[in-house]
Structure formats: C-alpha cells, structure tokens
C-alpha cells in the first residue's frame, strides 16, 4: 500500500508509505489518500485525522519527479492533486511533519489545520529548481500563511528553511524531537476529541471560509454557525457537564 490508514479510537492516522522515494506523491498515493480522506470524512466515529510520512527522513518530497513526462504530465499532476483536500473537510487535520516537506508535500501540509514538525524537518517549494512551478496551492497558501517577503524568497529561489525557522515564522506551531512527533500529534488530537465536535467543525469551516471574506461577511457567517451550534445536543451537554462538574459526553449531534 502506498498509504497506510489506521484508526485509533476517534483518530485516523494517514501515513504516506513510500519512504524509499521520500514519500513522493504518485498516482497510487493520490488514489489511496483520497479513499482514506473520504472514509474519514464520512465515518461518524472519526473526529480528527493526522497526516504523516513513513520513515525518519520525509513527510513528502512532493510529486514523484520520476513519473514526469511531457505527455503524461498533466494527467499525473491532476491525479496527484487528489490528496490536497484537507481544507474542504470540516473535521480537523494535523500534519505531523517528520522530515522534508517539499513541493506538493508542503502544499499538502498547508491544507492541514495544525502543523507540527520534528527537529529534522525542512520546508520548501523547490519546483522551480526543476523548471516547474507549484501547482497544488503553494503560490497561494504560502504567502497567506507566512510573511510575503519570506514566501516570495522561498517560491522564487527554491531554497529550503529548517524547522526552527518554520516555527519562528509561524508555518508550524511546534517543533519536537522526532520520537515525540507522533505522540505529540496524538496528544493534540486527543485534546480536540475532548471538545465539542460540532463546535470544532463549525469553527474550522468558519475560519477557512471566512478567511477571504470581508470582516462583516465573516462575522455574519460566524453568527449563523453559532446559532446552529446552539441548537445541538452537544451544546446542552457541554453546559450541563460544566454545571454538574463532570466531563462532557459529546455525540457529535
Ligand atoms: N520524486 C521521486 N523520487 C524522489 C523525490 C521526488 N519528488 N524526492 C526524492 N526522491 C527519491 C530520489 O530520487 C532517491 O531515489 P533513488 O535512491 O532511487 O535515487 C531517493 O528518493 C532518496 O533521495 P536522495 O538520494 O535525493 O536523498 P537526498 O538526501 O540527497 O535529498 C531531497 C533529499 C532533498 C528530498 C532530494 O531528494 C530532493 O530534492 N528531492 C526533490 C524535491 C522536489 O523537487 N520536490 C518538488 C517536486 S515537484 C512538485 O511537488 C509539484 C507539486 C505539484 C502538485 C502535487 C500534488 C500533490
């Protein structure tokens, strides 16, 4: 399998499994990632997903360059884009970046909501080094996520940055030793699973959809979602549990 898909309680762990090729994204990865994402999206028992790469060297070094050919290029890239949809699924995604996150690998990480990195992680959009350019959101998301001048330098030089620099500029929220990466991702995932799942999902959707809205429009979206969350069972359960001084039992209803 090019992608391992494991369910641990309410957490789905999606691992790109081509360590011999730095977890490069080929058609098999795209297809299997898509299947895992759809299962995660539609399974009511799964609340948070972690995306990571197999091995100790790479999250993903991007599209599989060995598969590039002029005649198949468009089709390959179009299919390889399938994994990059974590920001259209309203359950939270955590990218656990265990090494190189380059090209499509960084673009995949940028679709996730939370990015944490191991100390050996490196980040870059090196497509221009091979006469190419980003095609799965790099030119659009990177300047929205980090200061524009830094994004421009990465996009136009192809140079990489290390984990500490990524932390300094806010591209990742934590840097931890490699052996602590997955435990830390699970700890964050478990924390999210203790929160009201509908509130979590509506917050994610409001955050993403609101990003490109004018403030007044975004505030209206938030008000509509807030009104909806107040009609749910979980809203009343959260308040009851607080008053009764017990942990809430959320049902995503
Ligand atoms: N594709 C295919 N194979 C790769 C890739 C890749 N992207 N990256 C590494 N590999 C392979 C190497 O060819 C090598 O294989 P082999 O042992 O058969 O020679 C193996 O992985 C190990 O790599 P290296 O020997 O090169 O290891 P180094 O430690 O010397 O270097 C690097 C590691 C820095 C990661 C280096 O391999 C590298 O620069 N890789 C290319 C990174 C790159 O240019 N990525 C951008 C690709 S284009 C892209 O992502 C466009 C995205 C479009 C949308 C995608 C949708 C998701």
PDB file of C-alpha atoms and ligand atoms in Angstrom:
ATOM      1  CA  UNK A   1       0.000   0.000   0.000  1.00  0.00           C
ATOM      2  CA  UNK A   2       1.254   3.494  -0.822  1.00  0.00           C
ATOM      3  CA  UNK A   3      -0.778   4.921   2.075  1.00  0.00           C
ATOM      4  CA  UNK A   4      -1.365   3.343   5.496  1.00  0.00           C
ATOM      5  CA  UNK A   5      -4.724   4.177   7.019  1.00  0.00           C
ATOM      6  CA  UNK A   6      -5.133   3.309  10.695  1.00  0.00           C
ATOM      7  CA  UNK A   7      -7.989   4.128  13.071  1.00  0.00           C
ATOM      8  CA  UNK A   8      -7.256   4.515  16.775  1.00  0.00           C
ATOM      9  CA  UNK A   9     -10.449   5.338  18.612  1.00  0.00           C
ATOM     10  CA  UNK A  10     -11.668   8.646  17.212  1.00  0.00           C
ATOM     11  CA  UNK A  11      -8.345   9.394  15.491  1.00  0.00           C
ATOM     12  CA  UNK A  12      -7.465   8.473  11.881  1.00  0.00           C
ATOM     13  CA  UNK A  13      -3.763   8.247  11.035  1.00  0.00           C
ATOM     14  CA  UNK A  14      -2.919   8.576   7.342  1.00  0.00           C
ATOM     15  CA  UNK A  15       0.722   7.727   6.561  1.00  0.00           C
ATOM     16  CA  UNK A  16       2.267   8.201   3.116  1.00  0.00           C
ATOM     17  CA  UNK A  17       4.237   4.985   2.778  1.00  0.00           C
ATOM     18  CA  UNK A  18       6.938   5.328   0.133  1.00  0.00           C
ATOM     19  CA  UNK A  19       9.968   6.024   2.348  1.00  0.00           C
ATOM     20  CA  UNK A  20      12.373   4.717  -0.313  1.00  0.00           C
ATOM     21  CA  UNK A  21      11.203   7.591  -2.562  1.00  0.00           C
ATOM     22  CA  UNK A  22      10.998  10.223   0.206  1.00  0.00           C
ATOM     23  CA  UNK A  23       7.219   9.628   0.251  1.00  0.00           C
ATOM     24  CA  UNK A  24       6.876  11.250  -3.178  1.00  0.00           C
ATOM     25  CA  UNK A  25       3.272  11.633  -4.305  1.00  0.00           C
ATOM     26  CA  UNK A  26       2.381   9.376  -7.212  1.00  0.00           C
ATOM     27  CA  UNK A  27      -0.973   8.196  -8.581  1.00  0.00           C
ATOM     28  CA  UNK A  28      -1.226   5.359  -6.034  1.00  0.00           C
ATOM     29  CA  UNK A  29      -0.659   7.775  -3.151  1.00  0.00           C
ATOM     30  CA  UNK A  30      -3.243  10.131  -4.627  1.00  0.00           C
ATOM     31  CA  UNK A  31      -5.873   7.418  -5.012  1.00  0.00           C
ATOM     32  CA  UNK A  32      -5.316   5.796  -1.619  1.00  0.00           C
ATOM     33  CA  UNK A  33      -5.120   9.142   0.150  1.00  0.00           C
ATOM     34  CA  UNK A  34      -8.396  10.121  -1.465  1.00  0.00           C
ATOM     35  CA  UNK A  35     -10.040   6.884  -0.273  1.00  0.00           C
ATOM     36  CA  UNK A  36      -8.764   7.417   3.276  1.00  0.00           C
ATOM     37  CA  UNK A  37      -9.938  11.028   3.299  1.00  0.00           C
ATOM     38  CA  UNK A  38     -13.418  10.084   2.129  1.00  0.00           C
ATOM     39  CA  UNK A  39     -13.669   7.340   4.765  1.00  0.00           C
ATOM     40  CA  UNK A  40     -12.511   9.774   7.448  1.00  0.00           C
ATOM     41  CA  UNK A  41     -14.959  12.432   6.269  1.00  0.00           C
ATOM     42  CA  UNK A  42     -17.930  10.070   6.235  1.00  0.00           C
ATOM     43  CA  UNK A  43     -17.223   7.973   9.354  1.00  0.00           C
ATOM     44  CA  UNK A  44     -19.077   9.492  12.303  1.00  0.00           C
ATOM     45  CA  UNK A  45     -16.790   7.725  14.782  1.00  0.00           C
ATOM     46  CA  UNK A  46     -13.667   9.503  13.470  1.00  0.00           C
ATOM     47  CA  UNK A  47     -13.170  13.065  14.682  1.00  0.00           C
ATOM     48  CA  UNK A  48      -9.551  14.078  13.951  1.00  0.00           C
ATOM     49  CA  UNK A  49      -7.004  12.992  11.315  1.00  0.00           C
ATOM     50  CA  UNK A  50      -3.216  13.003  11.460  1.00  0.00           C
ATOM     51  CA  UNK A  51      -1.260  13.007   8.189  1.00  0.00           C
ATOM     52  CA  UNK A  52       2.395  11.979   8.298  1.00  0.00           C
ATOM     53  CA  UNK A  53       5.080  10.214   6.271  1.00  0.00           C
ATOM     54  CA  UNK A  54       6.693   6.824   6.823  1.00  0.00           C
ATOM     55  CA  UNK A  55      10.302   6.689   7.977  1.00  0.00           C
ATOM     56  CA  UNK A  56      12.525   9.312   9.524  1.00  0.00           C
ATOM     57  CA  UNK A  57      13.539  11.409   6.522  1.00  0.00           C
ATOM     58  CA  UNK A  58      10.484  12.786   4.749  1.00  0.00           C
ATOM     59  CA  UNK A  59       6.900  13.857   5.249  1.00  0.00           C
ATOM     60  CA  UNK A  60       6.798  14.062   1.454  1.00  0.00           C
ATOM     61  CA  UNK A  61       9.314  15.378  -1.090  1.00  0.00           C
ATOM     62  CA  UNK A  62       6.450  16.365  -3.388  1.00  0.00           C
ATOM     63  CA  UNK A  63       5.189  15.000  -6.665  1.00  0.00           C
ATOM     64  CA  UNK A  64       7.004  11.931  -7.983  1.00  0.00           C
ATOM     65  CA  UNK A  65       9.503  13.508 -10.363  1.00  0.00           C
ATOM     66  CA  UNK A  66      10.384  10.121 -11.855  1.00  0.00           C
ATOM     67  CA  UNK A  67       6.857   9.934 -13.233  1.00  0.00           C
ATOM     68  CA  UNK A  68       7.115  13.316 -15.005  1.00  0.00           C
ATOM     69  CA  UNK A  69       6.789  13.129 -18.786  1.00  0.00           C
ATOM     70  CA  UNK A  70       5.549  15.836 -21.136  1.00  0.00           C
ATOM     71  CA  UNK A  71       2.761  13.641 -22.462  1.00  0.00           C
ATOM     72  CA  UNK A  72       1.526  12.351 -19.099  1.00  0.00           C
ATOM     73  CA  UNK A  73       2.414  15.383 -17.015  1.00  0.00           C
ATOM     74  CA  UNK A  74      -0.989  16.986 -16.917  1.00  0.00           C
ATOM     75  CA  UNK A  75      -2.767  13.755 -16.045  1.00  0.00           C
ATOM     76  CA  UNK A  76      -0.189  12.761 -13.404  1.00  0.00           C
ATOM     77  CA  UNK A  77      -0.340  16.102 -11.665  1.00  0.00           C
ATOM     78  CA  UNK A  78      -4.118  16.283 -11.870  1.00  0.00           C
ATOM     79  CA  UNK A  79      -4.403  12.886 -10.184  1.00  0.00           C
ATOM     80  CA  UNK A  80      -1.660  13.712  -7.683  1.00  0.00           C
ATOM     81  CA  UNK A  81      -3.679  16.728  -6.584  1.00  0.00           C
ATOM     82  CA  UNK A  82      -6.316  14.448  -5.047  1.00  0.00           C
ATOM     83  CA  UNK A  83      -4.744  14.341  -1.566  1.00  0.00           C
ATOM     84  CA  UNK A  84      -4.704  18.080  -1.196  1.00  0.00           C
ATOM     85  CA  UNK A  85      -8.256  18.436   0.064  1.00  0.00           C
ATOM     86  CA  UNK A  86      -7.938  18.523   3.854  1.00  0.00           C
ATOM     87  CA  UNK A  87      -9.211  22.091   3.870  1.00  0.00           C
ATOM     88  CA  UNK A  88     -12.530  21.119   2.323  1.00  0.00           C
ATOM     89  CA  UNK A  89     -13.303  18.533   5.012  1.00  0.00           C
ATOM     90  CA  UNK A  90     -14.501  20.264   8.152  1.00  0.00           C
ATOM     91  CA  UNK A  91     -13.067  17.756  10.640  1.00  0.00           C
ATOM     92  CA  UNK A  92      -9.600  18.814  11.831  1.00  0.00           C
ATOM     93  CA  UNK A  93      -6.355  17.612  10.251  1.00  0.00           C
ATOM     94  CA  UNK A  94      -2.947  17.652  11.922  1.00  0.00           C
ATOM     95  CA  UNK A  95       0.175  17.417   9.734  1.00  0.00           C
ATOM     96  CA  UNK A  96       2.953  15.649  11.647  1.00  0.00           C
ATOM     97  CA  UNK A  97       5.945  16.678   9.530  1.00  0.00           C
ATOM     98  CA  UNK A  98       8.722  14.144  10.059  1.00  0.00           C
ATOM     99  CA  UNK A  99      11.386  15.430   7.653  1.00  0.00           C
ATOM    100  CA  UNK A 100      11.304  17.024   4.194  1.00  0.00           C
ATOM    101  CA  UNK A 101       8.061  18.747   3.253  1.00  0.00           C
ATOM    102  CA  UNK A 102       8.805  19.915  -0.270  1.00  0.00           C
ATOM    103  CA  UNK A 103       6.699  20.972  -3.246  1.00  0.00           C
ATOM    104  CA  UNK A 104       3.430  19.033  -3.133  1.00  0.00           C
ATOM    105  CA  UNK A 105       4.480  17.785   0.322  1.00  0.00           C
ATOM    106  CA  UNK A 106       4.492  21.301   1.747  1.00  0.00           C
ATOM    107  CA  UNK A 107       1.302  22.053  -0.166  1.00  0.00           C
ATOM    108  CA  UNK A 108      -0.336  19.004   1.425  1.00  0.00           C
ATOM    109  CA  UNK A 109       0.837  20.115   4.880  1.00  0.00           C
ATOM    110  CA  UNK A 110      -0.566  23.594   4.245  1.00  0.00           C
ATOM    111  CA  UNK A 111      -4.044  22.178   3.663  1.00  0.00           C
ATOM    112  CA  UNK A 112      -3.959  20.801   7.220  1.00  0.00           C
ATOM    113  CA  UNK A 113      -5.191  22.910  10.119  1.00  0.00           C
ATOM    114  CA  UNK A 114      -2.355  22.291  12.557  1.00  0.00           C
ATOM    115  CA  UNK A 115       1.267  21.680  11.521  1.00  0.00           C
ATOM    116  CA  UNK A 116       3.838  20.313  13.931  1.00  0.00           C
ATOM    117  CA  UNK A 117       7.362  19.378  12.912  1.00  0.00           C
ATOM    118  CA  UNK A 118      10.233  17.208  14.041  1.00  0.00           C
ATOM    119  CA  UNK A 119      13.586  18.904  14.584  1.00  0.00           C
ATOM    120  CA  UNK A 120      14.948  17.489  11.310  1.00  0.00           C
ATOM    121  CA  UNK A 121      12.084  18.839   9.171  1.00  0.00           C
ATOM    122  CA  UNK A 122      12.812  21.056   6.171  1.00  0.00           C
ATOM    123  CA  UNK A 123      10.338  23.029   4.113  1.00  0.00           C
ATOM    124  CA  UNK A 124      10.472  24.325   0.570  1.00  0.00           C
ATOM    125  CA  UNK A 125       8.809  24.906  -2.760  1.00  0.00           C
ATOM    126  CA  UNK A 126      11.665  23.659  -4.977  1.00  0.00           C
ATOM    127  CA  UNK A 127       9.587  23.176  -8.124  1.00  0.00           C
ATOM    128  CA  UNK A 128      11.410  25.982  -9.912  1.00  0.00           C
ATOM    129  CA  UNK A 129      14.699  24.112  -9.428  1.00  0.00           C
ATOM    130  CA  UNK A 130      13.429  21.545 -11.912  1.00  0.00           C
ATOM    131  CA  UNK A 131      11.885  24.009 -14.360  1.00  0.00           C
ATOM    132  CA  UNK A 132       8.434  23.610 -12.876  1.00  0.00           C
ATOM    133  CA  UNK A 133       6.238  25.663 -10.557  1.00  0.00           C
ATOM    134  CA  UNK A 134       3.906  24.918  -7.629  1.00  0.00           C
ATOM    135  CA  UNK A 135       0.529  23.553  -8.685  1.00  0.00           C
ATOM    136  CA  UNK A 136      -1.315  22.499  -5.568  1.00  0.00           C
ATOM    137  CA  UNK A 137      -1.652  25.825  -3.792  1.00  0.00           C
ATOM    138  CA  UNK A 138       1.943  26.786  -2.970  1.00  0.00           C
ATOM    139  CA  UNK A 139       1.853  30.190  -4.657  1.00  0.00           C
ATOM    140  CA  UNK A 140      -1.462  30.988  -2.968  1.00  0.00           C
ATOM    141  CA  UNK A 141      -1.294  29.478   0.515  1.00  0.00           C
ATOM    142  CA  UNK A 142       2.346  30.160   1.396  1.00  0.00           C
ATOM    143  CA  UNK A 143       2.048  33.993   1.118  1.00  0.00           C
ATOM    144  CA  UNK A 144      -1.165  33.804   3.157  1.00  0.00           C
ATOM    145  CA  UNK A 145       0.468  31.716   5.909  1.00  0.00           C
ATOM    146  CA  UNK A 146       3.852  33.432   6.333  1.00  0.00           C
ATOM    147  CA  UNK A 147       5.184  36.946   5.671  1.00  0.00           C
ATOM    148  CA  UNK A 148       5.024  37.733   1.974  1.00  0.00           C
ATOM    149  CA  UNK A 149       8.702  38.549   1.525  1.00  0.00           C
ATOM    150  CA  UNK A 150       9.674  35.217   3.071  1.00  0.00           C
ATOM    151  CA  UNK A 151       7.150  33.373   0.920  1.00  0.00           C
ATOM    152  CA  UNK A 152       8.469  35.139  -2.173  1.00  0.00           C
ATOM    153  CA  UNK A 153      12.026  34.187  -1.275  1.00  0.00           C
ATOM    154  CA  UNK A 154      11.040  30.530  -0.859  1.00  0.00           C
ATOM    155  CA  UNK A 155       8.932  30.464  -4.017  1.00  0.00           C
ATOM    156  CA  UNK A 156      11.403  32.333  -6.220  1.00  0.00           C
ATOM    157  CA  UNK A 157      14.699  30.852  -5.011  1.00  0.00           C
ATOM    158  CA  UNK A 158      13.512  27.316  -4.239  1.00  0.00           C
ATOM    159  CA  UNK A 159      15.617  27.487  -1.060  1.00  0.00           C
ATOM    160  CA  UNK A 160      14.544  25.437   1.936  1.00  0.00           C
ATOM    161  CA  UNK A 161      14.015  26.552   5.535  1.00  0.00           C
ATOM    162  CA  UNK A 162      14.553  24.391   8.611  1.00  0.00           C
ATOM    163  CA  UNK A 163      12.146  23.531  11.412  1.00  0.00           C
ATOM    164  CA  UNK A 164      13.225  26.337  13.755  1.00  0.00           C
ATOM    165  CA  UNK A 165      12.793  28.941  11.010  1.00  0.00           C
ATOM    166  CA  UNK A 166       9.397  27.446  10.139  1.00  0.00           C
ATOM    167  CA  UNK A 167       8.435  27.787  13.811  1.00  0.00           C
ATOM    168  CA  UNK A 168       9.779  31.346  14.008  1.00  0.00           C
ATOM    169  CA  UNK A 169       7.662  32.498  11.048  1.00  0.00           C
ATOM    170  CA  UNK A 170       4.571  30.582  12.152  1.00  0.00           C
ATOM    171  CA  UNK A 171       4.461  27.945   9.444  1.00  0.00           C
ATOM    172  CA  UNK A 172       4.371  25.284  12.180  1.00  0.00           C
ATOM    173  CA  UNK A 173       3.059  25.636  15.716  1.00  0.00           C
ATOM    174  CA  UNK A 174       5.502  23.255  17.462  1.00  0.00           C
ATOM    175  CA  UNK A 175       8.915  21.653  16.903  1.00  0.00           C
ATOM    176  CA  UNK A 176       9.615  18.462  18.843  1.00  0.00           C
ATOM    177  CA  UNK A 177      12.206  15.659  18.766  1.00  0.00           C
ATOM    178  CA  UNK A 178      11.406  13.124  16.048  1.00  0.00           C
ATOM    179  CA  UNK A 179      10.448  10.399  18.522  1.00  0.00           C
ATOM    180  CA  UNK A 180       7.972  12.792  20.133  1.00  0.00           C
ATOM    181  CA  UNK A 181       6.277  13.826  16.885  1.00  0.00           C
ATOM    182  CA  UNK A 182       3.500  11.235  16.655  1.00  0.00           C
ATOM    183  CA  UNK A 183       2.892  11.186  20.447  1.00  0.00           C
ATOM    184  CA  UNK A 184       2.553  14.989  20.324  1.00  0.00           C
ATOM    185  CA  UNK A 185       0.206  14.825  17.324  1.00  0.00           C
ATOM    186  CA  UNK A 186      -1.921  12.253  19.155  1.00  0.00           C
ATOM    187  CA  UNK A 187      -1.929  14.374  22.302  1.00  0.00           C
ATOM    188  CA  UNK A 188      -3.242  17.356  20.306  1.00  0.00           C
ATOM    189  CA  UNK A 189      -5.755  15.093  18.529  1.00  0.00           C
ATOM    190  CA  UNK A 190      -6.965  13.671  21.848  1.00  0.00           C
ATOM    191  CA  UNK A 191      -7.393  17.165  23.245  1.00  0.00           C
ATOM    192  CA  UNK A 192      -9.528  18.108  20.233  1.00  0.00           C
ATOM    193  CA  UNK A 193     -11.548  14.892  20.674  1.00  0.00           C
ATOM    194  CA  UNK A 194     -12.446  16.009  24.209  1.00  0.00           C
ATOM    195  CA  UNK A 195     -14.014  19.195  22.828  1.00  0.00           C
ATOM    196  CA  UNK A 196     -17.464  19.555  21.327  1.00  0.00           C
ATOM    197  CA  UNK A 197     -17.046  18.070  17.829  1.00  0.00           C
ATOM    198  CA  UNK A 198     -19.706  20.191  16.168  1.00  0.00           C
ATOM    199  CA  UNK A 199     -18.202  23.359  17.622  1.00  0.00           C
ATOM    200  CA  UNK A 200     -14.785  22.210  16.396  1.00  0.00           C
ATOM    201  CA  UNK A 201     -16.021  21.533  12.851  1.00  0.00           C
ATOM    202  CA  UNK A 202     -18.087  24.699  12.573  1.00  0.00           C
ATOM    203  CA  UNK A 203     -15.115  26.719  13.880  1.00  0.00           C
ATOM    204  CA  UNK A 204     -12.861  25.169  11.227  1.00  0.00           C
ATOM    205  CA  UNK A 205     -15.321  25.883   8.436  1.00  0.00           C
ATOM    206  CA  UNK A 206     -15.889  29.461   9.644  1.00  0.00           C
ATOM    207  CA  UNK A 207     -12.130  30.027   9.865  1.00  0.00           C
ATOM    208  CA  UNK A 208     -11.463  28.735   6.342  1.00  0.00           C
ATOM    209  CA  UNK A 209     -14.495  30.198   4.583  1.00  0.00           C
ATOM    210  CA  UNK A 210     -14.180  33.472   6.454  1.00  0.00           C
ATOM    211  CA  UNK A 211     -10.537  33.974   5.540  1.00  0.00           C
ATOM    212  CA  UNK A 212     -11.282  35.513   2.160  1.00  0.00           C
ATOM    213  CA  UNK A 213     -14.417  37.361   3.248  1.00  0.00           C
ATOM    214  CA  UNK A 214     -14.807  40.966   4.281  1.00  0.00           C
ATOM    215  CA  UNK A 215     -14.980  41.197   8.103  1.00  0.00           C
ATOM    216  CA  UNK A 216     -18.724  41.946   8.214  1.00  0.00           C
ATOM    217  CA  UNK A 217     -19.467  38.974   5.963  1.00  0.00           C
ATOM    218  CA  UNK A 218     -17.242  36.710   8.061  1.00  0.00           C
ATOM    219  CA  UNK A 219     -18.908  37.857  11.264  1.00  0.00           C
ATOM    220  CA  UNK A 220     -22.300  37.044   9.742  1.00  0.00           C
ATOM    221  CA  UNK A 221     -21.067  33.563   8.823  1.00  0.00           C
ATOM    222  CA  UNK A 222     -19.849  33.077  12.392  1.00  0.00           C
ATOM    223  CA  UNK A 223     -23.209  34.276  13.773  1.00  0.00           C
ATOM    224  CA  UNK A 224     -25.100  31.782  11.558  1.00  0.00           C
ATOM    225  CA  UNK A 225     -22.862  28.926  12.669  1.00  0.00           C
ATOM    226  CA  UNK A 226     -23.076  29.985  16.303  1.00  0.00           C
ATOM    227  CA  UNK A 227     -26.882  29.967  16.046  1.00  0.00           C
ATOM    228  CA  UNK A 228     -26.744  26.450  14.613  1.00  0.00           C
ATOM    229  CA  UNK A 229     -24.370  25.089  17.283  1.00  0.00           C
ATOM    230  CA  UNK A 230     -26.729  26.388  19.985  1.00  0.00           C
ATOM    231  CA  UNK A 231     -29.450  24.048  18.618  1.00  0.00           C
ATOM    232  CA  UNK A 232     -27.324  20.890  19.049  1.00  0.00           C
ATOM    233  CA  UNK A 233     -27.446  18.267  21.809  1.00  0.00           C
ATOM    234  CA  UNK A 234     -23.714  18.700  22.353  1.00  0.00           C
ATOM    235  CA  UNK A 235     -24.223  22.378  23.226  1.00  0.00           C
ATOM    236  CA  UNK A 236     -26.613  21.477  26.048  1.00  0.00           C
ATOM    237  CA  UNK A 237     -24.417  18.562  27.148  1.00  0.00           C
ATOM    238  CA  UNK A 238     -21.375  20.863  27.417  1.00  0.00           C
ATOM    239  CA  UNK A 239     -23.264  23.353  29.580  1.00  0.00           C
ATOM    240  CA  UNK A 240     -24.839  20.595  31.737  1.00  0.00           C
ATOM    241  CA  UNK A 241     -21.480  18.892  32.277  1.00  0.00           C
ATOM    242  CA  UNK A 242     -19.955  22.209  33.349  1.00  0.00           C
ATOM    243  CA  UNK A 243     -22.705  22.832  35.891  1.00  0.00           C
ATOM    244  CA  UNK A 244     -22.625  19.224  37.153  1.00  0.00           C
ATOM    245  CA  UNK A 245     -18.814  19.345  37.384  1.00  0.00           C
ATOM    246  CA  UNK A 246     -18.266  16.225  35.233  1.00  0.00           C
ATOM    247  CA  UNK A 247     -16.576  15.561  31.876  1.00  0.00           C
ATOM    248  CA  UNK A 248     -18.927  16.090  28.919  1.00  0.00           C
ATOM    249  CA  UNK A 249     -20.059  13.121  26.803  1.00  0.00           C
ATOM    250  CA  UNK A 250     -20.276  14.549  23.310  1.00  0.00           C
ATOM    251  CA  UNK A 251     -22.003  12.653  20.493  1.00  0.00           C
ATOM    252  CA  UNK A 252     -21.465  14.954  17.506  1.00  0.00           C
ATOM    253  CA  UNK A 253     -25.219  15.584  17.467  1.00  0.00           C
TER     254      UNK A 253
HETATM  255  N1  LIG B   1      10.072  12.217  -6.691  1.00  0.00           N
HETATM  256  C1  LIG B   1      10.603  10.989  -6.911  1.00  0.00           C
HETATM  257  N2  LIG B   1      11.634  10.483  -6.228  1.00  0.00           N
HETATM  258  C2  LIG B   1      12.179  11.260  -5.254  1.00  0.00           C
HETATM  259  C3  LIG B   1      11.683  12.549  -4.962  1.00  0.00           C
HETATM  260  C4  LIG B   1      10.566  13.022  -5.732  1.00  0.00           C
HETATM  261  N3  LIG B   1       9.994  14.206  -5.504  1.00  0.00           N
HETATM  262  N4  LIG B   1      12.437  13.081  -3.976  1.00  0.00           N
HETATM  263  C5  LIG B   1      13.352  12.147  -3.648  1.00  0.00           C
HETATM  264  N5  LIG B   1      13.210  11.052  -4.429  1.00  0.00           N
HETATM  265  C6  LIG B   1      13.991   9.819  -4.413  1.00  0.00           C
HETATM  266  C7  LIG B   1      15.369  10.048  -5.001  1.00  0.00           C
HETATM  267  O1  LIG B   1      15.339  10.001  -6.411  1.00  0.00           O
HETATM  268  C8  LIG B   1      16.138   8.883  -4.410  1.00  0.00           C
HETATM  269  O2  LIG B   1      15.802   7.709  -5.100  1.00  0.00           O
HETATM  270  P1  LIG B   1      16.963   6.682  -5.603  1.00  0.00           P
HETATM  271  O3  LIG B   1      17.527   6.135  -4.308  1.00  0.00           O
HETATM  272  O4  LIG B   1      16.234   5.709  -6.417  1.00  0.00           O
HETATM  273  O5  LIG B   1      17.967   7.517  -6.335  1.00  0.00           O
HETATM  274  C9  LIG B   1      15.523   8.772  -3.001  1.00  0.00           C
HETATM  275  O6  LIG B   1      14.262   9.417  -3.078  1.00  0.00           O
HETATM  276  C10 LIG B   1      16.355   9.473  -1.954  1.00  0.00           C
HETATM  277  O7  LIG B   1      16.550  10.815  -2.370  1.00  0.00           O
HETATM  278  P2  LIG B   1      18.003  11.471  -2.494  1.00  0.00           P
HETATM  279  O8  LIG B   1      19.053  10.444  -2.775  1.00  0.00           O
HETATM  280  O9  LIG B   1      17.913  12.616  -3.441  1.00  0.00           O
HETATM  281  O10 LIG B   1      18.211  11.961  -0.991  1.00  0.00           O
HETATM  282  P3  LIG B   1      18.950  13.286  -0.500  1.00  0.00           P
HETATM  283  O11 LIG B   1      19.020  13.193   0.990  1.00  0.00           O
HETATM  284  O12 LIG B   1      20.241  13.503  -1.219  1.00  0.00           O
HETATM  285  O13 LIG B   1      17.981  14.508  -0.912  1.00  0.00           O
HETATM  286  C11 LIG B   1      15.873  15.636  -1.145  1.00  0.00           C
HETATM  287  C12 LIG B   1      16.664  14.540  -0.410  1.00  0.00           C
HETATM  288  C13 LIG B   1      16.394  16.991  -0.758  1.00  0.00           C
HETATM  289  C14 LIG B   1      14.410  15.486  -0.692  1.00  0.00           C
HETATM  290  C15 LIG B   1      16.014  15.434  -2.667  1.00  0.00           C
HETATM  291  O14 LIG B   1      15.700  14.090  -2.984  1.00  0.00           O
HETATM  292  C16 LIG B   1      15.152  16.326  -3.495  1.00  0.00           C
HETATM  293  O15 LIG B   1      15.492  17.469  -3.702  1.00  0.00           O
HETATM  294  N6  LIG B   1      14.010  15.805  -3.990  1.00  0.00           N
HETATM  295  C17 LIG B   1      13.159  16.524  -4.910  1.00  0.00           C
HETATM  296  C18 LIG B   1      12.288  17.520  -4.203  1.00  0.00           C
HETATM  297  C19 LIG B   1      11.466  18.311  -5.191  1.00  0.00           C
HETATM  298  O16 LIG B   1      11.965  18.899  -6.134  1.00  0.00           O
HETATM  299  N7  LIG B   1      10.151  18.315  -4.966  1.00  0.00           N
HETATM  300  C20 LIG B   1       9.218  19.012  -5.823  1.00  0.00           C
HETATM  301  C21 LIG B   1       8.607  18.055  -6.799  1.00  0.00           C
HETATM  302  S1  LIG B   1       7.509  18.872  -7.917  1.00  0.00           S
HETATM  303  C22 LIG B   1       6.076  19.026  -7.029  1.00  0.00           C
HETATM  304  O17 LIG B   1       5.965  18.631  -5.901  1.00  0.00           O
HETATM  305  C23 LIG B   1       4.967  19.668  -7.760  1.00  0.00           C
HETATM  306  C24 LIG B   1       3.696  19.511  -6.976  1.00  0.00           C
HETATM  307  C25 LIG B   1       2.555  19.516  -7.895  1.00  0.00           C
HETATM  308  C26 LIG B   1       1.286  19.133  -7.231  1.00  0.00           C
HETATM  309  C27 LIG B   1       1.371  17.845  -6.455  1.00  0.00           C
HETATM  310  C28 LIG B   1       0.074  17.434  -5.893  1.00  0.00           C
HETATM  311  C29 LIG B   1       0.150  16.874  -4.516  1.00  0.00           C
END
